[in-house]
CSV table of C-alpha atoms in Angstrom, one decimal:
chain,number,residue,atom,x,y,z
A,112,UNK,CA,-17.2,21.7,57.0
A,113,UNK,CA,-16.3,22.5,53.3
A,114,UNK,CA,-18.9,25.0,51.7
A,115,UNK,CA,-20.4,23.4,48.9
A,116,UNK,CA,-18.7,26.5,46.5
A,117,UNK,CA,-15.2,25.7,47.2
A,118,UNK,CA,-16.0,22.1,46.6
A,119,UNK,CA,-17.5,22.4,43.2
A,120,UNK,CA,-14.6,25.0,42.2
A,121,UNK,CA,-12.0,22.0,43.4
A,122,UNK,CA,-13.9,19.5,41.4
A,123,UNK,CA,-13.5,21.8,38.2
A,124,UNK,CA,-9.8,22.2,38.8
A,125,UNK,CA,-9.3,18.5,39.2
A,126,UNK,CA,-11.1,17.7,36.3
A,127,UNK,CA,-9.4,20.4,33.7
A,128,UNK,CA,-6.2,19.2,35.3
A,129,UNK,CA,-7.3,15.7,34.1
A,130,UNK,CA,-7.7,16.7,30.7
A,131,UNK,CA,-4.7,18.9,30.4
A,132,UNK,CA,-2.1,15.5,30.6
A,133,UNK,CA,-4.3,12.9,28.9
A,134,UNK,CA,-2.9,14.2,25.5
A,135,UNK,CA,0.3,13.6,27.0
A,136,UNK,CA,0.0,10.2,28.2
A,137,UNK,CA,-1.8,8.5,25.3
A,138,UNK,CA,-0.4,10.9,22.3
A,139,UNK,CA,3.1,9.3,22.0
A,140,UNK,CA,3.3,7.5,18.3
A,141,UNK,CA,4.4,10.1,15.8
A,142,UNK,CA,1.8,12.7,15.0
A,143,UNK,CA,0.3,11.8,18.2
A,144,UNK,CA,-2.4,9.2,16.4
A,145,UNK,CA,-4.2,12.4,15.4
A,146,UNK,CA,-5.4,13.1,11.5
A,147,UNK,CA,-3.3,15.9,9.9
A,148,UNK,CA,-0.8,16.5,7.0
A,149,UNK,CA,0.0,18.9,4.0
A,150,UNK,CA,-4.7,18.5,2.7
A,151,UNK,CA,-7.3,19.4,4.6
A,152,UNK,CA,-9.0,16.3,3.5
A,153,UNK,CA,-6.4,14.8,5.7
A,154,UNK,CA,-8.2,16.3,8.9
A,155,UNK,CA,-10.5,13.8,9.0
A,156,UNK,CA,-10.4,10.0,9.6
A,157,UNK,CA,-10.2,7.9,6.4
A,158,UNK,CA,-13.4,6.3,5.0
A,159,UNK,CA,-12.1,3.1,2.7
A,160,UNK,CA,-14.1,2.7,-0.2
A,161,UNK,CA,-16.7,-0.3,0.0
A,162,UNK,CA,-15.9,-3.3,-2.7
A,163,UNK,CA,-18.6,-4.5,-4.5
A,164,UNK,CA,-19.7,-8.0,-3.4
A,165,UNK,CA,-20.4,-10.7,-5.5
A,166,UNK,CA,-23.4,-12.7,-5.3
A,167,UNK,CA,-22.7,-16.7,-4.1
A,168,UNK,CA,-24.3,-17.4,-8.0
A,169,UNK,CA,-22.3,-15.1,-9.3
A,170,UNK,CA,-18.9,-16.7,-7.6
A,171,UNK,CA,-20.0,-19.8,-8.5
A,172,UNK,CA,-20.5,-18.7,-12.6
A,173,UNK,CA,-16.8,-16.5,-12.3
A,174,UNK,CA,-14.7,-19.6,-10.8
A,175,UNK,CA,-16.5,-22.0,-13.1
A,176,UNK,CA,-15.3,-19.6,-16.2
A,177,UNK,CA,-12.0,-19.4,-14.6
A,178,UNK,CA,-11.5,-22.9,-14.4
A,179,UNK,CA,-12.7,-23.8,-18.1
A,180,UNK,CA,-10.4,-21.6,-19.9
A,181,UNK,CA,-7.5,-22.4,-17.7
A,182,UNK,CA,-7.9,-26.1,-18.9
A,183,UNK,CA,-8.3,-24.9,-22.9
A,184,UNK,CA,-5.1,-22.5,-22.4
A,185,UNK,CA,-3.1,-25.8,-21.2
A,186,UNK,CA,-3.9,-27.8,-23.3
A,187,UNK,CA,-1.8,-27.7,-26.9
A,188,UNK,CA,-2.2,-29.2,-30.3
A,189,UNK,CA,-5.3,-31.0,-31.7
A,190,UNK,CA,-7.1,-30.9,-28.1
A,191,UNK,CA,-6.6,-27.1,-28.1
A,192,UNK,CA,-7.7,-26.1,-31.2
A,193,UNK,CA,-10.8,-27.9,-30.5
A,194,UNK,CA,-11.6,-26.8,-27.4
A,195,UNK,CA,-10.9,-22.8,-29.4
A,196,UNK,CA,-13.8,-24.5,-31.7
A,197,UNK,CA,-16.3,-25.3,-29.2
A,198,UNK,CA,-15.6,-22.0,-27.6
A,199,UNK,CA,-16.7,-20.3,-31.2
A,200,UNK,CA,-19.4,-22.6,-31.7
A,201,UNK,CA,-20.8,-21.4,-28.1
A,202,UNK,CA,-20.3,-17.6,-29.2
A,203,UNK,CA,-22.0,-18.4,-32.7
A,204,UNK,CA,-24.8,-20.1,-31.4
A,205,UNK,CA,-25.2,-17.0,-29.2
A,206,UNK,CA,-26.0,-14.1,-31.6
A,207,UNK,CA,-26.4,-16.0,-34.8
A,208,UNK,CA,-27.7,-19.6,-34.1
A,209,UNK,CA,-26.8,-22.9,-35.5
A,210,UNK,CA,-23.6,-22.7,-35.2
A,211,UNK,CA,-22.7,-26.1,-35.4
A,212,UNK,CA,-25.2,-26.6,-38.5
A,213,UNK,CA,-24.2,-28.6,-42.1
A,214,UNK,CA,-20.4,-28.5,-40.7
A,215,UNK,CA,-18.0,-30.2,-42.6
A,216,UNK,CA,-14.9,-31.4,-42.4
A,217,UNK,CA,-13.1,-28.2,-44.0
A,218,UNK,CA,-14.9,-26.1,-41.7
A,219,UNK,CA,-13.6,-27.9,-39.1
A,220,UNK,CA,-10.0,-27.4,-40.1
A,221,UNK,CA,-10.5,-23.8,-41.0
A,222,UNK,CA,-11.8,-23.0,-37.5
A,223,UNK,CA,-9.4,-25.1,-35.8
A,224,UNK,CA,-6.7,-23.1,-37.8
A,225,UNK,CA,-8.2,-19.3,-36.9
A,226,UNK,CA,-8.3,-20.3,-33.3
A,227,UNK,CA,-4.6,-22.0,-33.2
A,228,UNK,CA,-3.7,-18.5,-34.9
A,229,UNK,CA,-5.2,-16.6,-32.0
A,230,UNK,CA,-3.8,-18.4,-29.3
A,231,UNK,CA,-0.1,-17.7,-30.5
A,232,UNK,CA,-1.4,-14.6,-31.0
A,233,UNK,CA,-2.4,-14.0,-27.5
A,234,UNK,CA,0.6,-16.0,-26.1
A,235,UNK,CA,3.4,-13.7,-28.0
A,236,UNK,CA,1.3,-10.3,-26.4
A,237,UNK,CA,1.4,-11.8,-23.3
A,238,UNK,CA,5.1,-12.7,-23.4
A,239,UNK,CA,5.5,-9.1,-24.8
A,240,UNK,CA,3.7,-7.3,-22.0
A,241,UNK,CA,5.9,-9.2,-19.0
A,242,UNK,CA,8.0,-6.2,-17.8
A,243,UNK,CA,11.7,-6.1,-17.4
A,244,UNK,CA,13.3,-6.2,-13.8
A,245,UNK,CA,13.6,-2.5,-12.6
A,246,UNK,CA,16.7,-1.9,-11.0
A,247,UNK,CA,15.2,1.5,-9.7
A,248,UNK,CA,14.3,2.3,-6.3
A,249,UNK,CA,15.1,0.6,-3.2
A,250,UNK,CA,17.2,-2.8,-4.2
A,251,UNK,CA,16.0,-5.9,-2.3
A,252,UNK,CA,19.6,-7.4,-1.9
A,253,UNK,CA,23.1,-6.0,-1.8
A,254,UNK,CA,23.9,-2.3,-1.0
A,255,UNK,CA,20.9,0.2,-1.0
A,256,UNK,CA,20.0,1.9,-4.2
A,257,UNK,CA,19.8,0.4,-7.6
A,258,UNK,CA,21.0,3.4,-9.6
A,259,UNK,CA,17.5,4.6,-10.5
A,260,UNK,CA,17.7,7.3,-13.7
A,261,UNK,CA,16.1,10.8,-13.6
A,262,UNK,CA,12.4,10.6,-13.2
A,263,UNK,CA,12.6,7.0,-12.8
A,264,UNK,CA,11.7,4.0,-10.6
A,265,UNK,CA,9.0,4.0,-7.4
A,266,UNK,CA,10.9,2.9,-4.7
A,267,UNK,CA,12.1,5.7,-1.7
A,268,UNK,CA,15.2,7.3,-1.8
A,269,UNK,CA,18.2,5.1,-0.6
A,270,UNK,CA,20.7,8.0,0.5
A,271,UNK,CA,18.3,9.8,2.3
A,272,UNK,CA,15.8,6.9,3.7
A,273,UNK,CA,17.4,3.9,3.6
A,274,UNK,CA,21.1,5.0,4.6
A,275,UNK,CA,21.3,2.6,7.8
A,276,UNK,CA,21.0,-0.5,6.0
A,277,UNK,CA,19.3,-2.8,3.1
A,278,UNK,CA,15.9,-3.8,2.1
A,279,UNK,CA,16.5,-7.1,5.1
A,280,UNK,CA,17.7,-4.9,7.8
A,281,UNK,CA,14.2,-3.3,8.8
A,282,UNK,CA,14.3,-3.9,12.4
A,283,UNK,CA,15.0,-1.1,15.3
A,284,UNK,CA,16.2,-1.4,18.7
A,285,UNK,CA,13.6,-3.3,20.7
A,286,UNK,CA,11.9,-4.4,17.9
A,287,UNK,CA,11.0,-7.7,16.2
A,288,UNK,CA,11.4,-8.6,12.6
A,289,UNK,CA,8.8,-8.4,9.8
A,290,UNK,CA,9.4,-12.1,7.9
A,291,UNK,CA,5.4,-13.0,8.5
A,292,UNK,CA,4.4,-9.5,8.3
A,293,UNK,CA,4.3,-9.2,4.0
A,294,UNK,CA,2.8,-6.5,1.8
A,295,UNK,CA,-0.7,-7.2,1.4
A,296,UNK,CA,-2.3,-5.0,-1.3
A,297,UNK,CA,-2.9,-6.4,-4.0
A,298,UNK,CA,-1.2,-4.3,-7.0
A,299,UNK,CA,-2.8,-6.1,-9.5
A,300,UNK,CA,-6.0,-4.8,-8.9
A,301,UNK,CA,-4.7,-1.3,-8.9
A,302,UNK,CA,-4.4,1.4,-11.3
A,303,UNK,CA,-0.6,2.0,-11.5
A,304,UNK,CA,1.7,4.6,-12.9
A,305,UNK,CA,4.0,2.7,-15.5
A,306,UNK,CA,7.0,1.4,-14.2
A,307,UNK,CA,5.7,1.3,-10.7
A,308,UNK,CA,7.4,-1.2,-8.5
A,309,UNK,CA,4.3,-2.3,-5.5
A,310,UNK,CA,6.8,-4.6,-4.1
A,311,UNK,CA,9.8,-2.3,-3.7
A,312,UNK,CA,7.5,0.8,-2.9
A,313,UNK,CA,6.0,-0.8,0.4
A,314,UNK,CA,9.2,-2.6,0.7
A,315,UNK,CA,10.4,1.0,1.6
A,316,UNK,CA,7.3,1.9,3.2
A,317,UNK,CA,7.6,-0.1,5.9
A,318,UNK,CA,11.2,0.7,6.4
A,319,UNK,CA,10.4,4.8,6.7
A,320,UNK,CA,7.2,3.6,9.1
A,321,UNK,CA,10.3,2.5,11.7
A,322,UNK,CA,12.7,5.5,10.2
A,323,UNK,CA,10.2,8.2,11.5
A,324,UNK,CA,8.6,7.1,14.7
A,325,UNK,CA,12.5,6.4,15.6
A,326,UNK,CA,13.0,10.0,14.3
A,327,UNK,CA,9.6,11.3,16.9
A,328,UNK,CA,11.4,9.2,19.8
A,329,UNK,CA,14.6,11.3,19.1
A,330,UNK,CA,12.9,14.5,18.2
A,331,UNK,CA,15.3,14.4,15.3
A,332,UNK,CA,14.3,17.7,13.5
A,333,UNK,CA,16.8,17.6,10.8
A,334,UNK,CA,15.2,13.7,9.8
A,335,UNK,CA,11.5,14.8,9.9
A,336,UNK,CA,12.0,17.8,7.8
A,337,UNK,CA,13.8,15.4,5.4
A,338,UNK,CA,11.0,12.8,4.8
A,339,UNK,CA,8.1,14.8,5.0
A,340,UNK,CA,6.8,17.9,3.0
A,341,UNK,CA,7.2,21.3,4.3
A,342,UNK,CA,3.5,21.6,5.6
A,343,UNK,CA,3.3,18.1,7.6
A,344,UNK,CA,6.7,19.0,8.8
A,345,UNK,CA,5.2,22.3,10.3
A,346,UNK,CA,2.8,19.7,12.3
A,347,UNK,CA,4.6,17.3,13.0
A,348,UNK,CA,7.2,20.5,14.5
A,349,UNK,CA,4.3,21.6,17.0
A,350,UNK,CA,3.0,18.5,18.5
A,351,UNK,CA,6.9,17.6,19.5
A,352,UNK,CA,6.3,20.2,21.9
A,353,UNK,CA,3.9,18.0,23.5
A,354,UNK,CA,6.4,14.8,23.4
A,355,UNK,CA,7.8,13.7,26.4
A,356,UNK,CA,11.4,13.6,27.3
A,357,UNK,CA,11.8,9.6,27.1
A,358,UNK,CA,9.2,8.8,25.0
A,359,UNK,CA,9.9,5.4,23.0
A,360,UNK,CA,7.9,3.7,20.3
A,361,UNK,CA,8.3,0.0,20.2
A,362,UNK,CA,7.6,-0.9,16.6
A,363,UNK,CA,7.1,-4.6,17.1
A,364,UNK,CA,5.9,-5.6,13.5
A,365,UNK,CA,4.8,-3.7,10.8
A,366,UNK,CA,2.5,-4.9,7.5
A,367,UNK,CA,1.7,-2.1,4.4
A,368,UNK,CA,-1.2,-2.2,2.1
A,369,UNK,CA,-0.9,-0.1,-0.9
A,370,UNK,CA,-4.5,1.7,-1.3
A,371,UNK,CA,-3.8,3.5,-4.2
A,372,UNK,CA,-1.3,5.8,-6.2
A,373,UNK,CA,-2.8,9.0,-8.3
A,374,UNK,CA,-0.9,11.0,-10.5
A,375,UNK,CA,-1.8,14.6,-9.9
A,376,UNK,CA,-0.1,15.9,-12.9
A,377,UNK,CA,2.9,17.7,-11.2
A,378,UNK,CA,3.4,14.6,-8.7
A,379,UNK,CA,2.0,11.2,-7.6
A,380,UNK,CA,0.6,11.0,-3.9
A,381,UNK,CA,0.5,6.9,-3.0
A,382,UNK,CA,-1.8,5.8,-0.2
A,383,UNK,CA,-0.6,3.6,2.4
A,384,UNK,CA,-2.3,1.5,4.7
A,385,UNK,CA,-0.1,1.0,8.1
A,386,UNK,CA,-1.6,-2.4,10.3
A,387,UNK,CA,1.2,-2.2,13.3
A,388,UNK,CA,1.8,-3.8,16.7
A,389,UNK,CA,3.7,-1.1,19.1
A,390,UNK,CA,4.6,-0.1,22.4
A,391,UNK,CA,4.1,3.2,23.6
A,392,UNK,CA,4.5,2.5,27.2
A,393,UNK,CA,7.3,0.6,28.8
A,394,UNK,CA,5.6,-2.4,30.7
A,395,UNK,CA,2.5,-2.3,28.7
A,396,UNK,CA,1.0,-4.2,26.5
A,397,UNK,CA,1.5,-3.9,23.2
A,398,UNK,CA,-1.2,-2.7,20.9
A,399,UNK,CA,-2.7,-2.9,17.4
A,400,UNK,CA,-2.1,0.4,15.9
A,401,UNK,CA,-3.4,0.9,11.9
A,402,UNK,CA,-3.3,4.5,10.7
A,403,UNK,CA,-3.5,5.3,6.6
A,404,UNK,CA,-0.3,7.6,5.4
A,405,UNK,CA,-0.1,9.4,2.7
A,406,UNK,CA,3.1,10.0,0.2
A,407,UNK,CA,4.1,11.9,-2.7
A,408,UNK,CA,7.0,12.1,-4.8
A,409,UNK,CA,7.2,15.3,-7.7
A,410,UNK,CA,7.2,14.0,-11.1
A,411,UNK,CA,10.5,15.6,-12.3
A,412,UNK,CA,12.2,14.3,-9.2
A,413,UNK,CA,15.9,13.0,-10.1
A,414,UNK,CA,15.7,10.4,-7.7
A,415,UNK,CA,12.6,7.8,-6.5
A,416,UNK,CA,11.9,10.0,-2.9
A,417,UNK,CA,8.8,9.9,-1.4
A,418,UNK,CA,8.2,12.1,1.4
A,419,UNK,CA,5.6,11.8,3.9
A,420,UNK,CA,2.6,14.4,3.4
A,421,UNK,CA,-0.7,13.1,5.7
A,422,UNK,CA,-1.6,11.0,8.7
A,423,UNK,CA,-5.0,10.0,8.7
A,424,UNK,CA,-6.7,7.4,11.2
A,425,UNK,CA,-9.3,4.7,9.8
A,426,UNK,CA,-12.5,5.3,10.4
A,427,UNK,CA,-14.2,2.0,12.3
């Protein structure tokens, strides 16, 4: 008969010896789906920032508005000027009252005139403000690289990055392509650096995503230490002692949502928001995998390269 000691001590054993592999078998993705990287604000899971929520009134009032000036801005000539008149005659019978009193017919024309005036005004700032093509960063067509100037351009660093193929050719062995997986964010809403491309950045983005967990797969040192900053290389350098020998990451598909991009003076750190489909083990399933990583590139940098600084996982 077993004495009750020895069993308890076997029971111990067996279950240290459980928790000594289960790192193993479910850290296989690169960084091992843990939170780390170059901050120690990268420890910890990543909170997203609530967005306000407009009331169903307040929806209602904001498409309205939308809709009502879309119709004056399209509309040209006499019909336009007096829709710019009713629009004053609203405003002045806000804070002054009576706007529309003991008009006459010359009042009518001079008001029709300022408000004509204004919309070519506005319409020759806004065909001011439209921004050239920037044949910086990562090109979308042709050979990689668009020739980016010192200091210039968003987009990740062709000869380092991008040196196995073009802005199309995304895919890795045993992978699927990306043409329903877009970019996501929405860059308008973002504060951006001037002459920041969104598109081309995540563009690039998503093509390091594959670059690096092919890089983890293959224990490529020499890649890792490339693409990432010396302190998330050091990390990323300790938990490959933990890899196993055929470990493979399926990257099946792959979307990017920019989250933001904050100049820090010396450098700009951009935000990424990874929501991918892999395949850690062979014969499984795949599964839904969405991590935030974190980027920086130094200001004075003579080409657009971005290296890879933090890994944090989103906090549910």
């Amino acid at each position: 008969m077993v004495r009750l000691p020895a069993l308890f001590a076997l029971l111990v054993m067996t279950l240290f010896g459980l928790v000594a592999v289960s790192p193993e078998a479910e850290a296989r993705r690169l960084g091992g789906g843990g939170s780390f990287g170059g901050k120690s604000a990268f420890s910890t899971p990543y909170k997203r920032a609530a967005k306000p929520v407009r009331t169903p009134r307040q929806q209602q009032a904001a498409q309205q508005n939308q809709t009502v000036r879309q119709g004056y801005a399209q509309r040209g000539g006499l019909m336009g000027m007096l829709g710019g008149l009713a629009i004053g005659g609203l405003l002045g019978a806000l804070f002054f009252g009576g706007a529309f009193e003991n008009l006459n017919l010359l009042d009518i024309l001079v008001f029709g005139g300022i408000a004509f005036m204004l919309f070519k005004l506005l319409g020759a700032r806004a065909a001011r403000s439209v921004p050239a093509a920037d044949g910086g960063g990562y090109a979308t067509s042709g050979a990689p690289g668009g020739g980016a100037a010192a200091g210039g351009g968003s987009g990740f660093d062709s000869s380092d990055w991008f040196r196995r193929g073009t802005a199309g050719d995304v895919t890795s062995p045993g992978s699927a392509p990306d043409a329903e997986f877009d970019a996501r964010s929405d860059a308008s809403a973002l504060e951006l650096p001037p002459d920041f491309d969104a598109e081309a950045f995540l563009a690039g983005a998503r093509h390091a995503y594959r670059d690096l967990q092919r890089a983890w797969d293959q224990r490529d040192r020499d890649t890792l230490r490339a693409l990432a900053t010396p302190s998330m290389y050091r990390e990323l350098d300790e938990r490959l002692a933990d890899l196993p020998d055929d470990n493979r990451t399926d990257v099946l598909k792959v979307e990017a949502e920019l989250l933001e991009v904050i100049d820090l003076d010396d450098l700009f750190e951009a935000t990424v928001l990874f929501d991918a489909l892999l395949r850690e083990e062979r014969g499984e399933r795949p599964q839904q995998v969405r991590e935030v990583w974190h980027f920086t590139r130094p200001r004075e940098a003579a080409r657009p390269t971005w290296f890879l600084d933090g890994i944090q996982q989103l906090e549910d």
